[in-house]
Amino acid sequence: MHRMNEQVKKKKIFECGKAFSPKAPVNTLQLFKGRREQLQKVLTSIAARGNHVVIFGDRGVGKTSLTNILKDAIEDDLDQVEVVKVNCNANDTFESVWRRILSEIMFATEYQDAEDDNEWKQVENPLSDWLQHYKTVGSGEIKNILKMKCSETYEIVIAIDEFDRLDQGERRMFADTIKELSDYSVNVTIIIIGVANDINVLIGEHRSIERCLTQVYMPPMTKSELKEIIDTALRILNMKIEQDAKEVIVSLSRGYPYYTHLLGYEASVRAVKLQSNTIQNQDIRTAIQESLKNAQASVRDDYNKAADGQRKGTRYPAILLACATADTDEYGYFKPPDVKYKPVVDEHGEGPEVDCSEYLNRLSTDVTRGLILERSGEARKYKYRFKNALIKPYIIIKGIKDGIVSNAALNNICENKVPPNVTKSMFGDYE
Ligand SMILES: Nc1ncnc2c1ncn2[C@@H]1O[C@H](COP(=O)(O)OP(=O)(O)OP(=O)(O)O)[C@@H](O)[C@H]1O
Ligand SMILES: [Mg+2]
């Protein structure tokens, strides 16, 4: 890259923020990577009459992004499919959510011109106008209103995001609506999206709709999917990255695309500032520091609370780190023996393991620590998991920055892809 003036640099940094977007879900097919199996499942359900969908998984795993690109991914004649998307919030009710959905669907009616009997005019109103004809709004009323617009050849896809924010009673009514729409074979596909590891948590008892509900679990992304995110962004930016730097970003992301975007953004901005066309291994160090500053405020707060804030010398940061790197089952649960907490280690990262059950209990029951872990199972057989899995990469990145990740552990996390100059010694804050 030739010497850039400030204006050009600013423009390039702006472009970095578009190619890597940690703050926003993806909304174009070009930037949407991987997830082929999940996307296929959703598209198949849309095509099948009477089928509805639940998309669920950890926070920040890419649920909204998948929903955003559906419209572009539907290959059928778009004139025949209308996609409506709404977000729920904690104050919403069944009715308020439907009011929002229906207000986005326009319905044309014809009326005879007052002056000329032969003249028919058309007027478009939102379907929500029909709500006023009903005293109460339940699944039957919603079905009737939707039937006005849908037909054999016209389908409406309704995506309801942040569904976990609704009260349980309200959620139950959506399950009833799905049953009703399915029983009457209305040409509508409801897609429910929410944070959950288990769909029972999201929609409660759902045996009556099990047959018509396609469950799409969004697991953390694979390494090759995360690499595709970096490759695509850099292609857009016309930049390159050293192989090891790419591996480190992918390893630290632990399957969460949010961190791939965050670290990718900070690393590319660093390279641009150095007038380089290639993200180099040493840019990762800056990316780590900057990404900690710019990580989601809620994640930072949760960490500080659990780790004893800024107090030095407590064991919690190291224990959280051991939890974040513990082997888990498919739902993210680990047991106390999985937590390899070694307070004193040699240069190979080896040392005696110390039992930390007591700390795990406090992290899951002591409110003053913010309940970063959730506990399940019976006494003495407890298992734990992070309430918000998105915090795991943060804990690791923070551990690297603070120098509490041993070189051996870091090599392990990154499968020996850590460039020699990105090890612990680079992060001078160790104490
Ligand atoms: N398939 C993908 N390809 C590229 N980037 C992705 C993909 N999925 C998600 N991302 C990126 O990951 C981040 C989180 O994505 P998104 O907001 O879709 O997750 P979410 O599961 O809806 O999160 P939340 O639970 O907080 O609502 C965003 O920066 C988004 O750009
Ligand atoms: Mg989302």
Coordinates of N, CA, C and O and ligand atoms in Angstrom, one line a residue, residues 21-22 24-26 31-33 35 58-65 162 195 221 229 257-258 261, ligand 1:
S21 N -18.2 -6.7 11.0 CA -19.3 -6.0 11.6 C -19.7 -6.6 13.0 O -20.7 -7.2 13.1
P22 N -18.8 -6.4 14.0 CA -19.1 -7.1 15.3 C -20.4 -6.6 15.9 O -21.1 -7.3 16.7
A24 N -23.2 -5.6 14.4 CA -24.5 -5.8 13.7 C -24.6 -7.1 13.1 O -23.6 -7.7 12.6
P25 N -25.8 -7.7 13.1 CA -26.0 -9.0 12.4 C -25.7 -8.8 10.9 O -25.9 -7.7 10.4
V26 N -25.3 -9.8 10.2 CA -25.1 -9.8 8.8 C -26.4 -9.6 8.1 O -27.4 -10.2 8.5
L31 N -22.0 -11.5 2.8 CA -21.2 -11.6 4.0 C -21.6 -12.7 4.9 O -21.0 -13.0 5.9
F32 N -22.7 -13.4 4.5 CA -23.1 -14.5 5.3 C -22.4 -15.8 5.0 O -22.4 -16.2 3.8
K33 N -21.7 -16.4 6.0 CA -20.9 -17.5 5.7 C -21.4 -18.8 6.4 O -21.9 -18.7 7.5
R35 N -23.2 -22.2 7.7 CA -24.6 -22.4 8.1 C -25.4 -23.0 7.0 O -26.6 -22.7 7.0
D58 N -27.0 -20.3 21.5 CA -26.4 -19.3 22.4 C -26.5 -17.9 21.9 O -26.7 -17.7 20.7
R59 N -26.3 -17.0 22.8 CA -26.3 -15.6 22.4 C -25.1 -15.3 21.5 O -24.1 -16.0 21.6
G60 N -25.4 -14.5 20.5 CA -24.3 -14.1 19.6 C -23.8 -15.2 18.6 O -22.7 -15.0 18.0
V61 N -24.5 -16.2 18.4 CA -24.0 -17.3 17.6 C -24.4 -17.1 16.1 O -23.8 -17.8 15.2
G62 N -25.3 -16.2 15.9 CA -25.6 -15.9 14.5 C -27.1 -16.2 14.1 O -27.4 -16.3 12.9
K63 N -28.0 -16.2 15.0 CA -29.4 -16.5 14.8 C -30.1 -15.4 13.9 O -30.7 -15.7 12.9
T64 N -29.9 -14.2 14.3 CA -30.5 -13.1 13.6 C -29.9 -12.9 12.2 O -30.7 -12.7 11.2
S65 N -28.6 -13.2 12.1 CA -28.0 -13.1 10.7 C -28.7 -14.1 9.8 O -29.0 -13.8 8.6
E162 N -35.8 -12.6 19.2 CA -35.8 -12.2 20.7 C -37.0 -12.8 21.4 O -37.5 -12.1 22.3
V195 N -32.7 -17.1 22.3 CA -31.6 -17.6 23.0 C -32.0 -18.8 23.8 O -32.9 -18.6 24.7
M221 N -19.9 -21.8 15.5 CA -19.5 -22.0 14.1 C -18.2 -22.9 14.1 O -17.4 -22.8 15.0
I229 N -15.3 -16.2 7.0 CA -15.7 -14.8 7.4 C -14.5 -13.9 7.2 O -14.6 -12.8 6.5
P257 N -18.9 -16.0 16.0 CA -18.5 -15.1 14.9 C -18.3 -13.7 15.4 O -17.6 -12.9 14.8
Y258 N -19.0 -13.4 16.5 CA -18.9 -12.0 17.0 C -17.4 -11.7 17.3 O -17.0 -10.6 16.9
H261 N -15.4 -11.2 14.0 CA -15.6 -9.8 13.5 C -14.8 -8.8 14.3 O -14.2 -7.9 13.8
Ligands
LIG1 N1 -23.1 -16.8 9.1 C1 -22.4 -15.7 9.4 N2 -21.5 -15.2 8.6 C2 -20.8 -14.1 9.0 N3 -20.9 -13.4 10.1 C3 -21.8 -13.9 11.0 C4 -22.7 -15.0 10.7 N4 -23.5 -15.2 11.7 C5 -23.3 -14.2 12.6 N5 -22.3 -13.4 12.2 C6 -21.7 -12.2 12.9 O1 -21.7 -12.6 14.3 C7 -22.2 -11.6 15.1 C8 -23.4 -12.0 15.9 O2 -24.5 -12.4 15.0 P1 -26.0 -12.3 15.3 O3 -26.3 -10.9 15.8 O4 -26.7 -12.7 14.1 O5 -26.2 -13.3 16.4 P2 -27.4 -13.7 17.4 O6 -27.4 -15.1 17.6 O7 -28.7 -13.1 16.7 O8 -27.1 -12.9 18.7 P3 -28.1 -12.4 19.9 O9 -28.3 -13.7 20.6 O10 -27.3 -11.5 20.7 O11 -29.3 -11.9 19.3 C9 -22.5 -10.4 14.2 O12 -21.3 -9.6 14.2 C10 -22.6 -11.0 12.8 O13 -22.2 -10.1 11.9

